[in-house]
mmCIF file of C-alpha atoms in Angstrom:
data_model
loop_
_atom_site.group_PDB
_atom_site.id
_atom_site.type_symbol
_atom_site.label_atom_id
_atom_site.label_comp_id
_atom_site.label_asym_id
_atom_site.label_seq_id
_atom_site.Cartn_x
_atom_site.Cartn_y
_atom_site.Cartn_z
ATOM 1 C CA MET A 7 -14.675 25.039 6.737
ATOM 2 C CA SER A 8 -16.278 21.745 5.072
ATOM 3 C CA MET A 9 -15.061 19.841 1.696
ATOM 4 C CA ASP A 10 -16.131 16.679 -0.249
ATOM 5 C CA ALA A 11 -15.141 13.547 0.304
ATOM 6 C CA VAL A 12 -15.599 9.632 -0.567
ATOM 7 C CA VAL A 13 -16.883 8.084 2.761
ATOM 8 C CA TYR A 14 -17.305 4.757 3.708
ATOM 9 C CA GLN A 15 -20.941 3.804 4.118
ATOM 10 C CA GLY A 16 -21.161 0.302 4.598
ATOM 11 C CA PRO A 17 -20.269 -2.859 2.440
ATOM 12 C CA HIS A 18 -20.388 -1.849 -1.428
ATOM 13 C CA ASP A 19 -21.492 1.657 -0.763
ATOM 14 C CA VAL A 20 -19.424 5.074 -0.560
ATOM 15 C CA ALA A 21 -20.860 8.380 -0.707
ATOM 16 C CA ILE A 22 -19.572 12.312 -1.554
ATOM 17 C CA GLU A 23 -20.087 13.707 1.678
ATOM 18 C CA GLU A 24 -18.864 17.231 3.311
ATOM 19 C CA VAL A 25 -16.321 17.088 5.798
ATOM 20 C CA GLY A 26 -14.404 19.274 7.560
ATOM 21 C CA GLU A 27 -11.235 20.601 6.363
ATOM 22 C CA PRO A 28 -7.639 19.146 7.361
ATOM 23 C CA GLU A 29 -5.887 21.736 9.800
ATOM 24 C CA ILE A 30 -2.200 21.783 10.607
ATOM 25 C CA GLU A 31 -1.938 19.614 13.916
ATOM 26 C CA HIS A 32 1.655 19.508 14.391
ATOM 27 C CA GLU A 33 4.291 21.954 13.562
ATOM 28 C CA ASN A 34 5.569 19.032 11.195
ATOM 29 C CA ASP A 35 2.450 19.138 9.059
ATOM 30 C CA VAL A 36 1.391 20.587 5.641
ATOM 31 C CA ILE A 37 -1.654 20.783 4.386
ATOM 32 C CA VAL A 38 -2.006 19.725 0.793
ATOM 33 C CA ASP A 39 -4.622 20.429 -1.765
ATOM 34 C CA ILE A 40 -5.413 17.434 -4.133
ATOM 35 C CA THR A 41 -5.105 17.479 -7.605
ATOM 36 C CA THR A 42 -5.192 13.491 -8.046
ATOM 37 C CA THR A 43 -6.092 10.626 -5.951
ATOM 38 C CA CYS A 44 -6.626 7.126 -6.914
ATOM 39 C CA ILE A 45 -8.704 4.115 -6.188
ATOM 40 C CA CYS A 46 -6.975 0.927 -5.320
ATOM 41 C CA GLY A 47 -7.589 -2.362 -5.598
ATOM 42 C CA SER A 48 -6.719 -2.551 -1.468
ATOM 43 C CA ASP A 49 -9.805 0.124 -1.499
ATOM 44 C CA LEU A 50 -11.909 -2.543 -2.493
ATOM 45 C CA HIS A 51 -11.353 -5.022 0.466
ATOM 46 C CA MET A 52 -12.974 -1.828 2.695
ATOM 47 C CA TYR A 53 -15.555 -1.545 0.295
ATOM 48 C CA GLU A 54 -16.554 -4.997 -0.258
ATOM 49 C CA GLY A 55 -16.856 -5.192 3.948
ATOM 50 C CA ARG A 56 -14.030 -7.645 3.959
ATOM 51 C CA THR A 57 -12.125 -5.666 6.746
ATOM 52 C CA ALA A 58 -13.051 -4.351 10.081
ATOM 53 C CA ALA A 59 -13.707 -0.887 8.552
ATOM 54 C CA ASP A 60 -16.449 1.092 10.421
ATOM 55 C CA PRO A 61 -18.512 3.891 8.699
ATOM 56 C CA GLY A 62 -17.166 7.096 8.414
ATOM 57 C CA ILE A 63 -13.925 6.320 6.900
ATOM 58 C CA VAL A 64 -12.636 8.845 4.036
ATOM 59 C CA PHE A 65 -10.915 6.642 1.720
ATOM 60 C CA GLY A 66 -7.856 7.307 -0.493
ATOM 61 C CA HIS A 67 -4.426 6.448 0.382
ATOM 62 C CA GLU A 68 -2.620 7.656 -3.240
ATOM 63 C CA ASN A 69 -2.354 11.164 -3.110
ATOM 64 C CA MET A 70 -0.976 14.178 -4.706
ATOM 65 C CA GLY A 71 -1.149 17.993 -5.031
ATOM 66 C CA THR A 72 -0.118 21.295 -4.015
ATOM 67 C CA VAL A 73 1.087 22.477 -0.411
ATOM 68 C CA THR A 74 -1.304 25.301 0.586
ATOM 69 C CA GLU A 75 -0.384 25.246 4.495
ATOM 70 C CA VAL A 76 2.961 25.005 6.235
ATOM 71 C CA GLY A 77 3.500 24.025 9.609
ATOM 72 C CA ASP A 78 6.196 25.917 11.440
ATOM 73 C CA ALA A 79 8.851 23.101 12.019
ATOM 74 C CA VAL A 80 8.858 21.993 8.031
ATOM 75 C CA THR A 81 11.858 22.989 6.623
ATOM 76 C CA THR A 82 12.062 21.392 2.935
ATOM 77 C CA LEU A 83 8.804 22.178 1.710
ATOM 78 C CA GLU A 84 7.081 25.630 1.106
ATOM 79 C CA GLU A 85 3.466 26.732 -0.347
ATOM 80 C CA GLY A 86 3.439 26.153 -3.735
ATOM 81 C CA ASP A 87 5.436 22.913 -4.461
ATOM 82 C CA ARG A 88 3.949 20.236 -6.038
ATOM 83 C CA VAL A 89 4.162 16.668 -4.158
ATOM 84 C CA VAL A 90 3.232 13.348 -4.031
ATOM 85 C CA MET A 91 2.705 11.165 -0.825
ATOM 86 C CA PRO A 92 3.500 7.182 -0.196
ATOM 87 C CA PHE A 93 0.511 5.736 1.047
ATOM 88 C CA ASN A 94 2.652 4.962 4.081
ATOM 89 C CA VAL A 95 3.003 7.421 6.859
ATOM 90 C CA ALA A 96 6.162 7.214 8.847
ATOM 91 C CA CYS A 97 7.924 8.971 10.969
ATOM 92 C CA GLY A 98 11.702 8.649 9.672
ATOM 93 C CA PHE A 99 13.153 8.091 13.198
ATOM 94 C CA CYS A 100 12.074 4.927 14.566
ATOM 95 C CA ARG A 101 14.234 1.716 13.938
ATOM 96 C CA ASN A 102 12.224 0.578 10.767
ATOM 97 C CA CYS A 103 12.246 3.865 9.249
ATOM 98 C CA GLU A 104 16.065 4.135 10.038
ATOM 99 C CA ASN A 105 16.608 1.263 8.128
ATOM 100 C CA GLY A 106 14.365 1.912 5.163
ATOM 101 C CA TYR A 107 11.028 -0.205 6.245
ATOM 102 C CA THR A 108 8.724 2.883 6.234
ATOM 103 C CA GLY A 109 5.681 0.584 5.551
ATOM 104 C CA PHE A 110 6.543 -0.641 9.211
ATOM 105 C CA CYS A 111 6.760 2.461 11.286
ATOM 106 C CA THR A 112 6.499 2.141 14.822
ATOM 107 C CA ASN A 113 5.541 5.563 15.649
ATOM 108 C CA VAL A 114 2.966 6.888 13.416
ATOM 109 C CA ASN A 115 0.490 3.831 14.463
ATOM 110 C CA PRO A 116 0.603 2.417 18.326
ATOM 111 C CA GLY A 117 0.521 -1.012 18.462
ATOM 112 C CA PHE A 118 0.661 -1.818 14.831
ATOM 113 C CA ALA A 119 3.669 -1.722 12.433
ATOM 114 C CA GLY A 120 2.764 0.619 9.775
ATOM 115 C CA GLY A 121 0.283 3.387 8.751
ATOM 116 C CA ALA A 122 -1.714 4.641 6.269
ATOM 117 C CA TYR A 123 -3.824 7.539 4.835
ATOM 118 C CA GLY A 124 -7.476 6.143 4.677
ATOM 119 C CA TYR A 125 -7.239 2.893 5.844
ATOM 120 C CA VAL A 126 -8.371 0.490 8.359
ATOM 121 C CA ALA A 127 -6.397 0.052 10.963
ATOM 122 C CA MET A 128 -3.659 2.155 9.767
ATOM 123 C CA GLY A 129 -3.974 5.372 12.378
ATOM 124 C CA PRO A 130 -6.106 8.151 12.682
ATOM 125 C CA TYR A 131 -5.032 9.555 8.838
ATOM 126 C CA LYS A 132 -7.843 10.813 6.679
ATOM 127 C CA GLY A 133 -7.522 9.891 3.343
ATOM 128 C CA GLY A 134 -7.231 11.999 0.119
ATOM 129 C CA GLN A 135 -10.182 11.188 -1.665
ATOM 130 C CA ALA A 136 -11.214 14.714 -0.993
ATOM 131 C CA GLU A 137 -10.224 18.151 -1.652
ATOM 132 C CA LYS A 138 -7.480 18.172 0.971
ATOM 133 C CA LEU A 139 -5.171 16.180 2.948
ATOM 134 C CA ARG A 140 -3.064 16.551 6.054
ATOM 135 C CA VAL A 141 0.385 15.040 5.714
ATOM 136 C CA PRO A 142 1.791 14.270 8.714
ATOM 137 C CA PHE A 143 6.250 14.390 9.397
ATOM 138 C CA ALA A 144 5.815 16.181 5.823
ATOM 139 C CA ASP A 145 9.347 16.965 5.396
ATOM 140 C CA PHE A 146 10.069 12.891 5.564
ATOM 141 C CA ASN A 147 6.778 12.008 3.618
ATOM 142 C CA ALA A 148 6.078 14.451 1.033
ATOM 143 C CA LEU A 149 8.301 13.914 -2.540
ATOM 144 C CA LYS A 150 8.487 17.282 -4.351
ATOM 145 C CA LEU A 151 7.831 16.702 -8.060
ATOM 146 C CA PRO A 152 8.584 19.137 -10.894
ATOM 147 C CA GLU A 153 6.384 22.390 -11.570
ATOM 148 C CA GLY A 154 3.413 22.527 -13.745
ATOM 149 C CA ASP A 155 1.035 19.413 -14.540
ATOM 150 C CA GLU A 156 3.525 17.192 -16.849
ATOM 151 C CA HIS A 157 3.391 13.737 -16.239
ATOM 152 C CA GLU A 158 0.773 13.947 -13.384
ATOM 153 C CA ASP A 159 -0.844 10.235 -14.247
ATOM 154 C CA SER A 160 2.374 8.576 -14.166
ATOM 155 C CA PHE A 161 3.709 10.616 -11.006
ATOM 156 C CA ALA A 162 0.417 9.995 -9.099
ATOM 157 C CA LEU A 163 1.260 6.212 -9.338
ATOM 158 C CA LEU A 164 4.324 6.614 -7.283
ATOM 159 C CA ALA A 165 2.069 7.044 -4.448
ATOM 160 C CA ASP A 166 1.306 2.866 -4.484
ATOM 161 C CA ILE A 167 1.426 0.940 -7.137
ATOM 162 C CA PHE A 168 4.530 1.794 -9.525
ATOM 163 C CA PRO A 169 6.254 1.506 -6.361
ATOM 164 C CA THR A 170 4.378 -1.700 -4.945
ATOM 165 C CA GLY A 171 4.941 -3.476 -8.604
ATOM 166 C CA TRP A 172 8.824 -2.797 -8.328
ATOM 167 C CA HIS A 173 8.636 -4.163 -4.781
ATOM 168 C CA GLY A 174 7.176 -7.397 -5.750
ATOM 169 C CA THR A 175 10.179 -7.828 -7.861
ATOM 170 C CA ARG A 176 12.607 -6.684 -5.317
ATOM 171 C CA LEU A 177 10.870 -9.355 -3.030
ATOM 172 C CA ALA A 178 11.790 -12.008 -5.431
ATOM 173 C CA ASP A 179 15.299 -10.754 -6.097
ATOM 174 C CA LEU A 180 14.536 -10.353 -9.738
ATOM 175 C CA GLN A 181 17.810 -10.563 -11.557
ATOM 176 C CA PRO A 182 18.308 -9.680 -15.522
ATOM 177 C CA GLY A 183 17.965 -12.153 -18.029
ATOM 178 C CA GLU A 184 15.741 -14.107 -15.362
ATOM 179 C CA SER A 185 12.306 -15.346 -16.341
ATOM 180 C CA ILE A 186 9.238 -14.575 -14.001
ATOM 181 C CA ALA A 187 5.746 -15.286 -13.377
ATOM 182 C CA ILE A 188 3.156 -12.491 -12.178
ATOM 183 C CA TYR A 189 0.214 -13.916 -10.710
ATOM 184 C CA GLY A 190 -2.670 -11.094 -11.143
ATOM 185 C CA ALA A 191 -2.936 -8.381 -14.039
ATOM 186 C CA GLY A 192 -4.474 -6.039 -12.238
ATOM 187 C CA PRO A 193 -2.831 -2.741 -11.695
ATOM 188 C CA VAL A 194 0.097 -3.972 -9.268
ATOM 189 C CA GLY A 195 0.550 -6.854 -11.460
ATOM 190 C CA LEU A 196 0.492 -4.963 -14.515
ATOM 191 C CA MET A 197 3.544 -2.512 -12.756
ATOM 192 C CA ALA A 198 5.559 -5.611 -11.563
ATOM 193 C CA ALA A 199 5.624 -6.619 -14.996
ATOM 194 C CA TYR A 200 5.962 -3.382 -16.063
ATOM 195 C CA SER A 201 8.963 -2.915 -13.464
ATOM 196 C CA ALA A 202 10.371 -6.706 -14.622
ATOM 197 C CA LYS A 203 10.623 -5.744 -18.092
ATOM 198 C CA ILE A 204 12.606 -2.278 -17.091
ATOM 199 C CA GLN A 205 14.951 -4.387 -14.945
ATOM 200 C CA GLY A 206 16.052 -6.758 -17.850
ATOM 201 C CA ALA A 207 13.937 -9.721 -17.546
ATOM 202 C CA ALA A 208 14.380 -12.347 -20.465
ATOM 203 C CA GLU A 209 10.510 -13.638 -20.208
ATOM 204 C CA ILE A 210 7.591 -12.425 -18.138
ATOM 205 C CA TYR A 211 4.491 -14.568 -17.944
ATOM 206 C CA VAL A 212 1.353 -12.545 -16.636
ATOM 207 C CA VAL A 213 -1.541 -14.911 -15.262
ATOM 208 C CA ASP A 214 -4.980 -13.339 -15.028
ATOM 209 C CA ARG A 215 -8.625 -14.456 -16.554
ATOM 210 C CA VAL A 216 -9.679 -10.199 -17.616
ATOM 211 C CA GLU A 217 -8.957 -10.202 -21.421
ATOM 212 C CA SER A 218 -8.106 -6.301 -21.408
ATOM 213 C CA ARG A 219 -5.900 -6.714 -18.667
ATOM 214 C CA LEU A 220 -3.709 -9.723 -20.211
ATOM 215 C CA GLU A 221 -3.686 -7.404 -23.930
ATOM 216 C CA MET A 222 -2.230 -4.657 -21.754
ATOM 217 C CA ALA A 223 0.310 -6.888 -20.150
ATOM 218 C CA GLU A 224 1.171 -8.063 -23.495
ATOM 219 C CA ASP A 225 1.350 -4.817 -25.325
ATOM 220 C CA HIS A 226 3.303 -2.475 -22.396
ATOM 221 C CA CYS A 227 5.260 -5.325 -20.752
ATOM 222 C CA ASP A 228 6.341 -7.593 -23.577
ATOM 223 C CA ALA A 229 4.336 -10.642 -21.415
ATOM 224 C CA HIS A 230 3.482 -14.207 -22.409
ATOM 225 C CA ALA A 231 -0.544 -13.776 -20.983
ATOM 226 C CA ILE A 232 -1.674 -16.721 -19.439
ATOM 227 C CA ASN A 233 -5.625 -17.032 -18.917
ATOM 228 C CA PHE A 234 -5.924 -19.458 -16.055
ATOM 229 C CA GLU A 235 -9.408 -20.219 -17.289
ATOM 230 C CA GLU A 236 -8.324 -21.692 -20.128
ATOM 231 C CA GLY A 237 -6.368 -24.143 -18.418
ATOM 232 C CA ASP A 238 -4.122 -24.990 -15.593
ATOM 233 C CA PRO A 239 -1.804 -21.745 -15.348
ATOM 234 C CA VAL A 240 1.229 -23.744 -13.754
ATOM 235 C CA GLU A 241 1.021 -26.164 -16.981
ATOM 236 C CA GLN A 242 0.550 -23.441 -19.543
ATOM 237 C CA ILE A 243 3.624 -21.883 -18.204
ATOM 238 C CA VAL A 244 5.740 -24.662 -18.043
ATOM 239 C CA ASP A 245 4.649 -25.740 -21.115
ATOM 240 C CA ALA A 246 5.579 -22.315 -22.697
ATOM 241 C CA HIS A 247 8.908 -21.714 -21.172
ATOM 242 C CA GLY A 248 9.546 -25.553 -21.062
ATOM 243 C CA ASP A 249 10.627 -25.776 -17.688
ATOM 244 C CA GLU A 250 9.600 -23.814 -13.971
ATOM 245 C CA VAL A 251 10.407 -20.241 -13.885
ATOM 246 C CA ASP A 252 12.952 -18.582 -12.235
ATOM 247 C CA LYS A 253 11.006 -15.970 -9.797
ATOM 248 C CA GLY A 254 7.510 -15.272 -8.817
ATOM 249 C CA VAL A 255 4.962 -12.649 -7.961
ATOM 250 C CA ASP A 256 2.156 -12.935 -6.196
ATOM 251 C CA ALA A 257 0.233 -9.526 -6.725
ATOM 252 C CA VAL A 258 -3.288 -11.059 -6.014
ATOM 253 C CA GLY A 259 -3.860 -11.789 -2.224
ATOM 254 C CA TYR A 260 -6.689 -13.203 -0.426
ATOM 255 C CA GLN A 261 -9.105 -12.974 -2.673
ATOM 256 C CA ALA A 262 -7.855 -15.094 -5.385
ATOM 257 C CA ILE A 263 -10.407 -16.926 -7.478
ATOM 258 C CA ASP A 264 -10.148 -20.816 -7.566
ATOM 259 C CA PRO A 265 -10.806 -21.637 -11.557
ATOM 260 C CA GLU A 266 -11.424 -25.046 -10.788
ATOM 261 C CA THR A 267 -14.636 -23.948 -9.333
ATOM 262 C CA ASP A 268 -17.849 -22.912 -11.687
ATOM 263 C CA PRO A 269 -18.187 -19.520 -12.088
ATOM 264 C CA GLY A 270 -21.999 -19.876 -12.637
ATOM 265 C CA ASP A 271 -23.911 -16.798 -13.508
ATOM 266 C CA ASP A 272 -21.474 -14.728 -11.480
ATOM 267 C CA ALA A 273 -17.582 -14.889 -12.357
ATOM 268 C CA TYR A 274 -16.849 -12.699 -9.266
ATOM 269 C CA ASP A 275 -18.704 -14.902 -6.759
ATOM 270 C CA PRO A 276 -16.782 -14.728 -3.540
ATOM 271 C CA ALA A 277 -17.598 -18.514 -2.971
ATOM 272 C CA ARG A 278 -15.058 -18.991 -5.742
ATOM 273 C CA GLU A 279 -12.611 -18.097 -3.887
ATOM 274 C CA ASN A 280 -9.421 -19.863 -2.500
ATOM 275 C CA PRO A 281 -7.096 -17.789 -0.483
ATOM 276 C CA ALA A 282 -4.066 -20.120 -0.888
ATOM 277 C CA ILE A 283 -4.333 -21.273 -4.335
ATOM 278 C CA VAL A 284 -1.877 -18.107 -6.151
ATOM 279 C CA LEU A 285 0.746 -19.104 -3.678
ATOM 280 C CA ASN A 286 0.189 -22.640 -3.928
ATOM 281 C CA GLN A 287 0.101 -21.871 -8.218
ATOM 282 C CA LEU A 288 3.529 -19.942 -7.360
ATOM 283 C CA ILE A 289 5.349 -23.100 -5.566
ATOM 284 C CA GLU A 290 4.729 -24.939 -8.475
ATOM 285 C CA THR A 291 5.705 -22.560 -10.773
ATOM 286 C CA VAL A 292 8.995 -21.372 -9.754
ATOM 287 C CA ARG A 293 11.751 -23.939 -9.958
ATOM 288 C CA PRO A 294 14.007 -25.251 -7.073
ATOM 289 C CA THR A 295 15.956 -22.870 -5.479
ATOM 290 C CA GLY A 296 14.027 -19.651 -7.100
ATOM 291 C CA GLN A 297 12.307 -17.010 -4.703
ATOM 292 C CA LEU A 298 8.888 -15.349 -4.451
ATOM 293 C CA GLY A 299 7.590 -11.921 -3.786
ATOM 294 C CA ILE A 300 4.494 -11.595 -2.396
ATOM 295 C CA PRO A 301 2.893 -7.803 -1.805
ATOM 296 C CA GLY A 302 -0.268 -9.552 -2.555
ATOM 297 C CA LEU A 303 -2.495 -8.392 0.676
ATOM 298 C CA TYR A 304 -3.287 -11.052 2.740
ATOM 299 C CA VAL A 305 -5.137 -10.152 6.212
ATOM 300 C CA PRO A 306 -5.010 -11.951 9.832
ATOM 301 C CA SER A 307 -8.410 -11.516 10.147
ATOM 302 C CA ASP A 308 -11.369 -11.655 6.886
ATOM 303 C CA PRO A 309 -14.749 -11.590 8.087
ATOM 304 C CA GLY A 310 -16.207 -12.838 4.436
ATOM 305 C CA ALA A 311 -13.651 -15.707 4.235
ATOM 306 C CA PRO A 312 -14.768 -18.940 2.597
ATOM 307 C CA ASP A 313 -14.150 -21.146 5.695
ATOM 308 C CA GLU A 314 -13.257 -20.894 9.328
ATOM 309 C CA MET A 315 -9.651 -21.207 8.758
ATOM 310 C CA ALA A 316 -9.178 -18.638 6.478
ATOM 311 C CA ALA A 317 -11.317 -15.901 8.721
ATOM 312 C CA GLN A 318 -8.606 -16.281 10.635
ATOM 313 C CA GLY A 319 -5.988 -15.382 8.069
ATOM 314 C CA ARG A 320 -4.741 -19.089 8.268
ATOM 315 C CA LEU A 321 -4.300 -20.545 4.843
ATOM 316 C CA GLY A 322 -3.611 -24.008 3.458
ATOM 317 C CA ILE A 323 0.119 -23.567 1.908
ATOM 318 C CA ASP A 324 2.012 -26.641 0.368
ATOM 319 C CA PHE A 325 4.890 -25.631 2.586
ATOM 320 C CA GLY A 326 5.960 -29.139 2.463
ATOM 321 C CA LYS A 327 6.788 -28.639 -1.408
ATOM 322 C CA LEU A 328 8.137 -25.058 -0.572
ATOM 323 C CA PHE A 329 10.661 -26.735 1.942
ATOM 324 C CA GLU A 330 11.262 -29.470 -0.914
ATOM 325 C CA LYS A 331 12.249 -27.196 -3.473
ATOM 326 C CA GLY A 332 14.386 -24.797 -1.027
ATOM 327 C CA LEU A 333 12.550 -21.940 -2.127
ATOM 328 C CA LYS A 334 12.866 -18.199 -0.525
ATOM 329 C CA LEU A 335 10.157 -15.640 -0.209
ATOM 330 C CA GLY A 336 9.428 -12.144 0.666
ATOM 331 C CA THR A 337 5.990 -10.745 1.925
ATOM 332 C CA GLY A 338 4.755 -7.251 3.178
ATOM 333 C CA GLN A 339 3.574 -3.808 2.124
ATOM 334 C CA CYS A 340 5.866 -1.624 0.313
ATOM 335 C CA ASN A 341 8.058 0.745 1.509
ATOM 336 C CA VAL A 342 7.622 3.174 -1.039
ATOM 337 C CA LYS A 343 10.055 5.831 -0.267
ATOM 338 C CA GLU A 344 12.561 2.862 -0.703
ATOM 339 C CA TYR A 345 11.960 3.332 -4.562
ATOM 340 C CA ASN A 346 10.296 6.609 -5.293
ATOM 341 C CA ARG A 347 12.650 8.731 -5.471
ATOM 342 C CA GLU A 348 14.634 6.902 -8.162
ATOM 343 C CA LEU A 349 11.047 6.304 -10.211
ATOM 344 C CA ARG A 350 10.414 9.872 -9.988
ATOM 345 C CA ASP A 351 13.679 10.668 -11.836
ATOM 346 C CA MET A 352 13.106 7.476 -14.351
ATOM 347 C CA ILE A 353 9.656 9.249 -15.290
ATOM 348 C CA ILE A 354 11.131 12.669 -15.646
ATOM 349 C CA GLU A 355 13.877 11.297 -18.045
ATOM 350 C CA GLY A 356 11.551 9.193 -20.118
ATOM 351 C CA ARG A 357 13.085 5.616 -18.835
ATOM 352 C CA ALA A 358 9.707 4.787 -17.151
ATOM 353 C CA ASP A 359 5.975 5.715 -18.262
ATOM 354 C CA PRO A 360 3.713 3.742 -16.190
ATOM 355 C CA SER A 361 0.613 6.066 -16.818
ATOM 356 C CA TRP A 362 -0.716 3.350 -19.596
ATOM 357 C CA VAL A 363 -2.119 1.473 -17.071
ATOM 358 C CA VAL A 364 -4.507 4.558 -16.038
ATOM 359 C CA SER A 365 -7.807 3.695 -17.867
ATOM 360 C CA HIS A 366 -10.171 6.834 -16.342
ATOM 361 C CA ARG A 367 -9.820 10.306 -14.999
ATOM 362 C CA VAL A 368 -12.849 11.513 -13.567
ATOM 363 C CA ASP A 369 -14.285 13.746 -11.527
ATOM 364 C CA LEU A 370 -14.309 13.298 -7.344
ATOM 365 C CA ASP A 371 -18.232 13.042 -7.649
ATOM 366 C CA ARG A 372 -17.821 9.919 -9.780
ATOM 367 C CA ALA A 373 -16.399 7.926 -7.421
ATOM 368 C CA PRO A 374 -19.431 6.028 -6.096
ATOM 369 C CA GLU A 375 -19.934 4.948 -9.538
ATOM 370 C CA MET A 376 -16.362 3.997 -10.792
ATOM 371 C CA TYR A 377 -15.795 1.920 -7.157
ATOM 372 C CA GLU A 378 -18.654 0.008 -8.525
ATOM 373 C CA LYS A 379 -17.233 -0.853 -11.699
ATOM 374 C CA PHE A 380 -13.757 -1.285 -10.577
ATOM 375 C CA ASP A 381 -15.412 -3.836 -7.869
ATOM 376 C CA GLU A 382 -16.968 -5.992 -10.776
ATOM 377 C CA ARG A 383 -13.887 -5.819 -12.603
ATOM 378 C CA GLU A 384 -15.656 -4.627 -15.240
ATOM 379 C CA GLU A 385 -13.519 -4.795 -18.930
ATOM 380 C CA GLY A 386 -11.146 -1.863 -19.649
ATOM 381 C CA VAL A 387 -11.369 -0.555 -15.897
ATOM 382 C CA ILE A 388 -7.966 -0.922 -14.899
ATOM 383 C CA LYS A 389 -7.136 1.945 -12.755
ATOM 384 C CA VAL A 390 -9.616 4.939 -11.667
ATOM 385 C CA LEU A 391 -8.113 8.556 -11.245
ATOM 386 C CA LEU A 392 -10.147 11.029 -9.046
ATOM 387 C CA GLU A 393 -9.975 14.890 -9.455
ATOM 388 C CA PRO A 394 -11.334 17.204 -6.997
#
């Protein structure tokens, strides 16, 4: 049996191909019919050829759907259950999983702490930008949702960006009444700002250059929009706030743009990148003894880096200033299971509705077109959901 899936062909090239349908490989597995899967900003790192991804990978780590087959050892799920899967693949019983660090499971991907669906170096798990998905350790990894199709867009965001945005604020130890600066108004940055609003931040500053994204931060997160191409973002924030802020979040990662470089004809030219710039701006933006949350992706190897040092994941960080200010920082990908149950319940109760970040819901066969638009950071292309 075969099915349609989004398959990586090479840099800037994905295609819809027929691939084999997944099967139960272990008695702890379930098979899920995908109803919604999302294109993620971290998919673009592979799409752009900025990782060691080989052609043939089925993309898609943000997945939800309906259980159609159940392995003999699965005890809490049955056919017909509606579920959403954390992008993390985790075993549930290694030391890290037992301590809640499911993003760093040591059993699912030997030699590496952490596994994920459809991602380079994250294990043998095919992605869910397809009609079906195999979910290993399914009792642990699948989160049950209410029956029906209510909150489909919001629940789909529980796979990654809503928990990851929340994680950014928790890495920064945001407390009610504090001020926070969030660099990056892509989906994760917007979710970090929304999470900060829910958690009672007094002032929220969001830094980006795409006006449609900054408008969403203003409209949905009560944030102050800071366009870094209109002036130094640190100066803009300090002027508006009257001082440095309490906390900061990096929702950009290693492909950060340096506003001091000339945009020329192509505002998204990789030659404008400075992978340390957001970290250094945060060090300047956050007050002494404040804290930084860094969920933005950084890699130990970058084939497309602007210089030899960055190609090895080594960045020119102002560590002396970090030390002088006594700043704390937290890093690493989100342990989705730490947050997804509570965030699900907030959505059910109407306390949270992150679906405003969804800009497009399209058929799976339009994935190549939407990857191109998202990669170009087109105005209005914020979060793309695919429907097989």
